[in-house]
Amino acid sequence: MAVADEPATLSLAAAVAARVKPGDIIALTGDLGAGKTTFARGFIHALTGGGEEVPSPTFTLVQLYETAIGMIYHFDLYRLNVPEEAYELGVEEAFAGGISLIEWPEKLGSLLPADRLSVALDYGVQPTARRITLTGGAPWMRRLREAGLG
C-alpha cells in the first residue's frame, strides 16, 4: 500500500499495533532511511500512549518498552556479525512472550521464525512517500483484514 508521508506511516503502524499480541514478531525490512524506525516509533507509541521517546536502537541493539499487553523488544540488528549474537540481546525471551519489532531481520538468518509479520518499506515516487507491503501467514492476514489492512 502507498503512504503519502510520515504521519501516514505512523497511522499504519498504530493500526498494526492494535492487532498485536504477546509472542508476535514483526520483521521490518527496507533500505537505510526507508522508514523502519518511523514505523517502529508509531507502533510503540500506539501501545505505550505516546509518551515514550523512541530512539533508533542502532547502537544499543535493543530497546525495551513496557506496555499493558506485554514487553516490546525493539531490535536493530544491523551491526550483528553472526545470528547467534542475538541470543545475548534476549531474542529467545522476546520470541517466547514479548512483542518483537526487528529492524534488519535478515541478520538472524535461520533464527528468524517463519511465523511473523513482514513489513517491507520502500521509497515512493514523492520524497516523503513510501510503499509498505505487509505479508504474513494466515493468522496475520486474518488480523490485518479485520483491521481493514488486507
C-alpha positions as CSV (number, residue, x, y, z in Angstrom):
1,M,0.0,0.0,0.0
2,A,1.1,3.5,-0.7
3,V,1.5,6.0,2.2
4,A,2.0,9.7,1.5
5,D,4.2,10.8,4.4
6,E,5.5,10.1,7.9
7,P,2.1,10.7,9.6
8,A,0.5,8.1,7.3
9,T,3.3,5.6,8.2
10,L,2.7,6.3,11.9
11,S,-1.0,5.7,11.4
12,L,-0.5,2.4,9.6
13,A,1.9,1.3,12.4
14,A,-0.7,2.1,15.0
15,A,-3.3,0.1,13.1
16,V,-1.0,-2.9,13.1
17,A,-0.2,-2.4,16.8
18,A,-3.9,-2.6,17.6
19,R,-3.9,-6.2,16.3
20,V,-0.7,-7.4,18.1
21,K,-0.5,-9.9,20.9
22,P,2.4,-11.3,23.0
23,G,4.6,-13.6,21.1
24,D,4.2,-11.7,17.8
25,I,7.2,-11.0,15.7
26,I,7.3,-8.1,13.2
27,A,10.2,-8.0,10.8
28,L,10.9,-4.6,9.3
29,T,12.8,-4.5,6.1
30,G,14.0,-1.7,3.8
31,D,17.0,0.4,2.8
32,L,18.6,2.9,5.2
33,G,16.2,5.8,5.7
34,A,13.2,3.9,4.3
35,G,11.2,4.3,7.5
36,K,11.8,1.2,9.6
37,T,12.4,3.2,12.8
38,T,9.5,5.6,11.9
39,F,7.2,2.6,11.7
40,A,8.5,1.2,14.9
41,R,8.0,4.5,16.6
42,G,4.4,4.7,15.6
43,F,3.8,1.1,16.7
44,I,5.4,1.6,20.1
45,H,3.6,4.9,20.7
46,A,0.3,3.3,19.9
47,L,0.9,0.7,22.7
48,T,2.6,3.0,25.3
49,G,0.3,6.0,25.0
50,G,2.9,8.1,23.1
51,G,4.9,9.5,26.0
52,E,8.0,7.4,25.3
53,E,11.0,8.6,23.4
54,V,11.7,6.0,20.8
55,P,15.3,6.3,19.5
56,S,16.7,4.0,16.9
57,P,18.4,1.1,18.7
58,T,21.3,1.2,16.2
59,F,23.9,1.4,18.9
60,T,22.2,-0.3,21.9
61,L,20.9,-3.0,19.5
62,V,17.7,-3.4,21.6
63,Q,15.3,-1.1,23.4
64,L,12.6,-2.4,25.8
65,Y,9.2,-0.8,26.3
66,E,6.6,-1.9,28.9
67,T,3.0,-1.9,27.7
68,A,-0.3,-3.2,29.1
69,I,-0.2,-6.2,26.8
70,G,3.5,-7.1,27.3
71,M,7.0,-6.1,26.7
72,I,8.0,-4.7,23.3
73,Y,11.6,-5.6,22.2
74,H,12.7,-3.2,19.5
75,F,15.8,-4.7,17.9
76,D,18.1,-3.1,15.3
77,L,20.4,-6.0,14.2
78,Y,22.3,-4.0,11.5
79,R,25.6,-4.4,13.5
80,L,25.2,-8.2,14.2
81,N,28.2,-10.2,12.8
82,V,26.6,-13.6,13.3
83,P,23.0,-14.6,14.1
84,E,23.9,-16.2,17.4
85,E,24.8,-12.8,18.8
86,A,21.1,-12.2,19.0
87,Y,20.9,-14.6,22.0
88,E,22.9,-12.1,24.0
89,L,20.2,-9.5,23.3
90,G,17.4,-11.6,24.7
91,V,15.8,-12.7,21.4
92,E,14.7,-16.0,22.8
93,E,12.8,-14.3,25.7
94,A,11.3,-11.8,23.2
95,F,10.1,-14.6,20.9
96,A,8.7,-16.6,23.8
97,G,6.4,-14.0,25.2
98,G,7.2,-10.5,24.2
99,I,6.4,-8.4,21.1
100,S,9.3,-8.2,18.8
101,L,10.0,-5.4,16.3
102,I,13.1,-6.3,14.3
103,E,14.9,-4.0,12.0
104,W,17.4,-5.8,9.7
105,P,15.8,-9.2,10.5
106,E,17.8,-10.9,7.7
107,K,20.7,-10.7,10.1
108,L,19.0,-13.5,12.1
109,G,19.3,-16.0,9.3
110,S,17.7,-19.3,10.2
111,L,16.9,-18.0,13.7
112,L,14.1,-15.7,12.3
113,P,10.8,-17.5,12.9
114,A,8.7,-18.2,9.8
115,D,5.6,-17.2,11.8
116,R,5.9,-13.5,11.6
117,L,4.5,-10.4,10.0
118,S,6.9,-8.9,7.4
119,V,6.7,-5.2,6.8
120,A,8.7,-4.1,3.8
121,L,9.2,-0.4,3.4
122,D,10.3,1.1,0.0
123,Y,10.7,4.6,-1.2
124,G,7.7,6.1,-3.1
125,V,7.6,8.5,-6.0
126,Q,7.5,11.6,-3.9
127,P,10.3,12.3,-1.3
128,T,8.0,11.6,1.7
129,A,6.0,8.8,0.2
130,R,6.6,5.1,1.0
131,R,5.3,1.8,-0.4
132,I,4.6,-0.5,2.5
133,T,3.9,-4.2,2.0
134,L,2.5,-6.4,4.8
135,T,2.9,-10.1,4.4
136,G,2.4,-13.0,6.9
137,G,0.8,-16.3,7.5
138,A,-2.9,-16.9,7.6
139,P,-3.4,-15.7,11.2
140,W,-1.7,-12.4,10.5
141,M,-3.5,-11.9,7.2
142,R,-6.9,-12.5,9.0
143,R,-6.0,-9.9,11.7
144,L,-5.0,-7.4,9.0
145,R,-8.2,-7.9,7.1
146,E,-10.2,-7.4,10.3
147,A,-8.3,-4.1,10.7
148,G,-9.1,-3.1,7.1
149,L,-5.5,-3.5,6.0
150,G,-5.5,-6.6,3.9
